[in-house]
mmCIF file of C-alpha atoms in Angstrom:
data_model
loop_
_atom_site.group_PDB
_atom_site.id
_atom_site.type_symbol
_atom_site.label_atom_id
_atom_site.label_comp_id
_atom_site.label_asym_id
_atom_site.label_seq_id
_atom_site.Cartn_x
_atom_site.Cartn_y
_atom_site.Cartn_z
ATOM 1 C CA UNK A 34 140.501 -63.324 155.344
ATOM 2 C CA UNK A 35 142.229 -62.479 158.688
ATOM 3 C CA UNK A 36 139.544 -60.961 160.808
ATOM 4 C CA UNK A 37 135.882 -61.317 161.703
ATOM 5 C CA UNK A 38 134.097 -58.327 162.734
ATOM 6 C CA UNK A 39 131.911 -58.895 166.205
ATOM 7 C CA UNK A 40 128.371 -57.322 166.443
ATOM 8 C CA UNK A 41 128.889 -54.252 168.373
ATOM 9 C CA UNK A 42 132.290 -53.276 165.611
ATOM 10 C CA UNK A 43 129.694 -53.179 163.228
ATOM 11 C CA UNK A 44 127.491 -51.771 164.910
ATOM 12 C CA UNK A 45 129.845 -48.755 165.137
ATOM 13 C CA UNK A 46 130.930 -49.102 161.735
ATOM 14 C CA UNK A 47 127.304 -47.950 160.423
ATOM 15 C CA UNK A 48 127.069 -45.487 162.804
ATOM 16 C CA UNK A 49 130.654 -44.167 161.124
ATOM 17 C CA UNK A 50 132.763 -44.163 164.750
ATOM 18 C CA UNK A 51 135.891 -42.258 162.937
ATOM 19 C CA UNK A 52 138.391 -44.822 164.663
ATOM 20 C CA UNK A 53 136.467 -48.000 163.379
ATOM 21 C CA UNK A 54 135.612 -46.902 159.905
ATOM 22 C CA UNK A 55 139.704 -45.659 159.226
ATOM 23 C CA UNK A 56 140.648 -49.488 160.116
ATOM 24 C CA UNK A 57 137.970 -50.869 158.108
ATOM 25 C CA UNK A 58 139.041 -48.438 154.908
ATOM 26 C CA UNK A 59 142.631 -49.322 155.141
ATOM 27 C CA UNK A 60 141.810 -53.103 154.993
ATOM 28 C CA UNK A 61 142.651 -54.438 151.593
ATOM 29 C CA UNK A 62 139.814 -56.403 150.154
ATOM 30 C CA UNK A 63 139.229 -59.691 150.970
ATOM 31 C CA UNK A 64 140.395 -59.618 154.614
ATOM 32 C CA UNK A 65 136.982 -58.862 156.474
ATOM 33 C CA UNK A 66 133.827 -60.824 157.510
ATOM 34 C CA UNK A 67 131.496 -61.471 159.615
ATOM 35 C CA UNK A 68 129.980 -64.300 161.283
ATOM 36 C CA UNK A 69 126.328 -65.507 160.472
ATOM 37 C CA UNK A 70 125.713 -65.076 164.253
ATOM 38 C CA UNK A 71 126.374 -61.349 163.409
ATOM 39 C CA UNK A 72 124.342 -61.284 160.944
ATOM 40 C CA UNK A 73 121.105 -62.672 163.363
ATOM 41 C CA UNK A 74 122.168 -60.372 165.717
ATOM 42 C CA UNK A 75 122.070 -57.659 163.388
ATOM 43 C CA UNK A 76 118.854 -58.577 162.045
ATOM 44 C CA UNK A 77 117.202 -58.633 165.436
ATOM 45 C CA UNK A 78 117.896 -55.230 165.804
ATOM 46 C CA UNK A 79 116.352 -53.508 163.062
ATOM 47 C CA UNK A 80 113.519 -56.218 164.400
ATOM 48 C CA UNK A 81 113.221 -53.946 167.639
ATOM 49 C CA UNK A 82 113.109 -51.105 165.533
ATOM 50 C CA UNK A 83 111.427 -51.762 162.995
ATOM 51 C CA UNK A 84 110.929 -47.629 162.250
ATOM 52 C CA UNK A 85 115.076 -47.033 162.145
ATOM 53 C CA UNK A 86 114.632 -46.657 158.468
ATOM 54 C CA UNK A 87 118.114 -45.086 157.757
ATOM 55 C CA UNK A 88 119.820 -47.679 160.062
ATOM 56 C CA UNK A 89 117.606 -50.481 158.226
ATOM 57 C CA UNK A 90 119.290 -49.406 155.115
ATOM 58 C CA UNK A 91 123.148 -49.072 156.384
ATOM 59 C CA UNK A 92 122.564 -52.613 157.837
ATOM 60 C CA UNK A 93 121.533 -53.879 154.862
ATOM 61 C CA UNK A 94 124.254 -52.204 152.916
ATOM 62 C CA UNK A 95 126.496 -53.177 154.826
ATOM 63 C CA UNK A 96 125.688 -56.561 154.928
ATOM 64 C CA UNK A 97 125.719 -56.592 151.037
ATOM 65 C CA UNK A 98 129.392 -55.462 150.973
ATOM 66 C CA UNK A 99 131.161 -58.136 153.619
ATOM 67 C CA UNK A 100 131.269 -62.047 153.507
ATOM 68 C CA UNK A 101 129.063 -63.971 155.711
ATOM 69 C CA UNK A 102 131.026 -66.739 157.253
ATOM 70 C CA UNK A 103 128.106 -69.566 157.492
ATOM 71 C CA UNK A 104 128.188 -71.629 160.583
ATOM 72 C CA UNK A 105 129.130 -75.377 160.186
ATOM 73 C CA UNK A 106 129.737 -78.726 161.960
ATOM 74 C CA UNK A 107 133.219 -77.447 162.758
ATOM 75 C CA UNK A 108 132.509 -74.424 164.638
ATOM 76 C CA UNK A 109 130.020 -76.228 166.622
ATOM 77 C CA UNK A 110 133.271 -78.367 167.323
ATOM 78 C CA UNK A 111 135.294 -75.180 168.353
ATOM 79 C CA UNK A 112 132.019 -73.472 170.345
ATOM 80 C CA UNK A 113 131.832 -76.286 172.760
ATOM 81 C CA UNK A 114 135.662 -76.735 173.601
ATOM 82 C CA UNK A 115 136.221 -72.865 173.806
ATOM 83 C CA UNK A 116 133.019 -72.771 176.223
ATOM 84 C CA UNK A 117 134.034 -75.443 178.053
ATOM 85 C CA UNK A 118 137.414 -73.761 178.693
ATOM 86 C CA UNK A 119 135.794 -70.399 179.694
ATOM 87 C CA UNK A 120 134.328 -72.211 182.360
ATOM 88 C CA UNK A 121 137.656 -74.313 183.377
ATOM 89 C CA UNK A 122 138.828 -70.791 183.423
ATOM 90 C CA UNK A 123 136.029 -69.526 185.785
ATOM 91 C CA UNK A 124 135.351 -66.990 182.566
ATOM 92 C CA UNK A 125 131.532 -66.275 180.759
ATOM 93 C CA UNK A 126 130.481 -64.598 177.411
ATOM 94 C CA UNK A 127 127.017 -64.233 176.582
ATOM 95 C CA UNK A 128 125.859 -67.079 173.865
ATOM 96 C CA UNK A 129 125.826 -64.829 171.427
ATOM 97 C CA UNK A 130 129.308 -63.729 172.244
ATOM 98 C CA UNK A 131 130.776 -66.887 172.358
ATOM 99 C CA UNK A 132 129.365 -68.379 169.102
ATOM 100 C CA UNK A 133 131.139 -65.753 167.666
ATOM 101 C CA UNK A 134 134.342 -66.156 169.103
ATOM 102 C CA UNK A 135 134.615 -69.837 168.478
ATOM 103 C CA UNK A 136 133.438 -69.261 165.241
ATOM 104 C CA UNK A 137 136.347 -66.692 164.941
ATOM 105 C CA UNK A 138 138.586 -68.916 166.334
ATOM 106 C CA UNK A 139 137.611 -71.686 164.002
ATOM 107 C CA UNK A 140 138.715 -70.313 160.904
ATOM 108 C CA UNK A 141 141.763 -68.794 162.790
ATOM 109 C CA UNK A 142 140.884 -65.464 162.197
ATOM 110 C CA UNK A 143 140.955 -61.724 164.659
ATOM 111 C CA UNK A 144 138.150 -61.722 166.278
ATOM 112 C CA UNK A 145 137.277 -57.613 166.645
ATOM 113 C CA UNK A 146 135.205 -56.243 169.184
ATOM 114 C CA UNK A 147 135.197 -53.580 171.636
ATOM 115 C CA UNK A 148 133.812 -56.299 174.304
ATOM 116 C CA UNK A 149 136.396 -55.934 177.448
ATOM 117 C CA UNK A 150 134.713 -59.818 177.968
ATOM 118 C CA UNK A 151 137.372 -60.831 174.932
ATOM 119 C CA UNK A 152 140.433 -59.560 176.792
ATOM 120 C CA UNK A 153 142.863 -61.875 178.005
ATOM 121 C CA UNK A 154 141.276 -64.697 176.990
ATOM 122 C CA UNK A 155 143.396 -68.085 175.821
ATOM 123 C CA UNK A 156 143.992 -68.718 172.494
ATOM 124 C CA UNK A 157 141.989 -66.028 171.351
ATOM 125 C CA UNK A 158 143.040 -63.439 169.256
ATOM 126 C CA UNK A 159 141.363 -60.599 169.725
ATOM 127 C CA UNK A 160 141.390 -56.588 168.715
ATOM 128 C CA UNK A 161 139.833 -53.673 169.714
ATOM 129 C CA UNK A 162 139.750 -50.759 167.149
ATOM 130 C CA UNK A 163 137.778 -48.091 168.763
ATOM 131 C CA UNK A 164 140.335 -46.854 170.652
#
């Protein structure tokens, strides 16, 4: 694998943004996931709403198709150094944000996202691909 797709990638991804779902076609198998903090967060979505009955199903087909990275003793490791060096750094990310990031970071994977929180931030790669 070389990259981990952040929540709001995905989300575009369902919703077909043309720029998003060309990267994700040209990516030979094997070299996408997602985090199991994506997955919550996707989850507590179609939670809010509960009637999006097309969106239900792209989520869930979606979430068939990718590995699910599962979150373990080491990215706990990772999540509280990277934290503790946004704030060193004066620098925030939501929690969710950052549990994904580290948990990027601890596999040494891409994090994507279109989050401008991710940019310049040290040691952390990072693309954007709806541009």
């Amino acid at each position: 694998m070389r990259y981990m797709l952040g929540t709001n990638v995905v989300s575009h991804l369902v919703r077909a943004h043309p720029s998003v779902s060309r990267r994700v076609a040209s990516m030979p198998a094997g070299h996408l996931c997602i985090s199991a903090v994506t997955e919550a967060e996707l989850r507590y979505g179609l939670e809010k709403h509960r009637g999006a009955h097309r969106l239900q199903s792209l989520i869930y087909e979606f979430l068939a198709s990718i590995p699910i990275m599962p979150w373990r003793h080491e990215e706990a490791i990772v999540y509280a150094q990277f934290r503790n060096s946004l704030e060193r750094q004066g620098r925030s990310l939501a929690a969710h944000d950052a549990l994904i990031a580290a948990h990027a970071k601890s596999l040494g994977l891409i994090l994507v996202s279109n989050d401008q929180a991710f940019v310049n931030l040290v040691d952390m790669p990072f693309e954007d691909w709806t541009h």
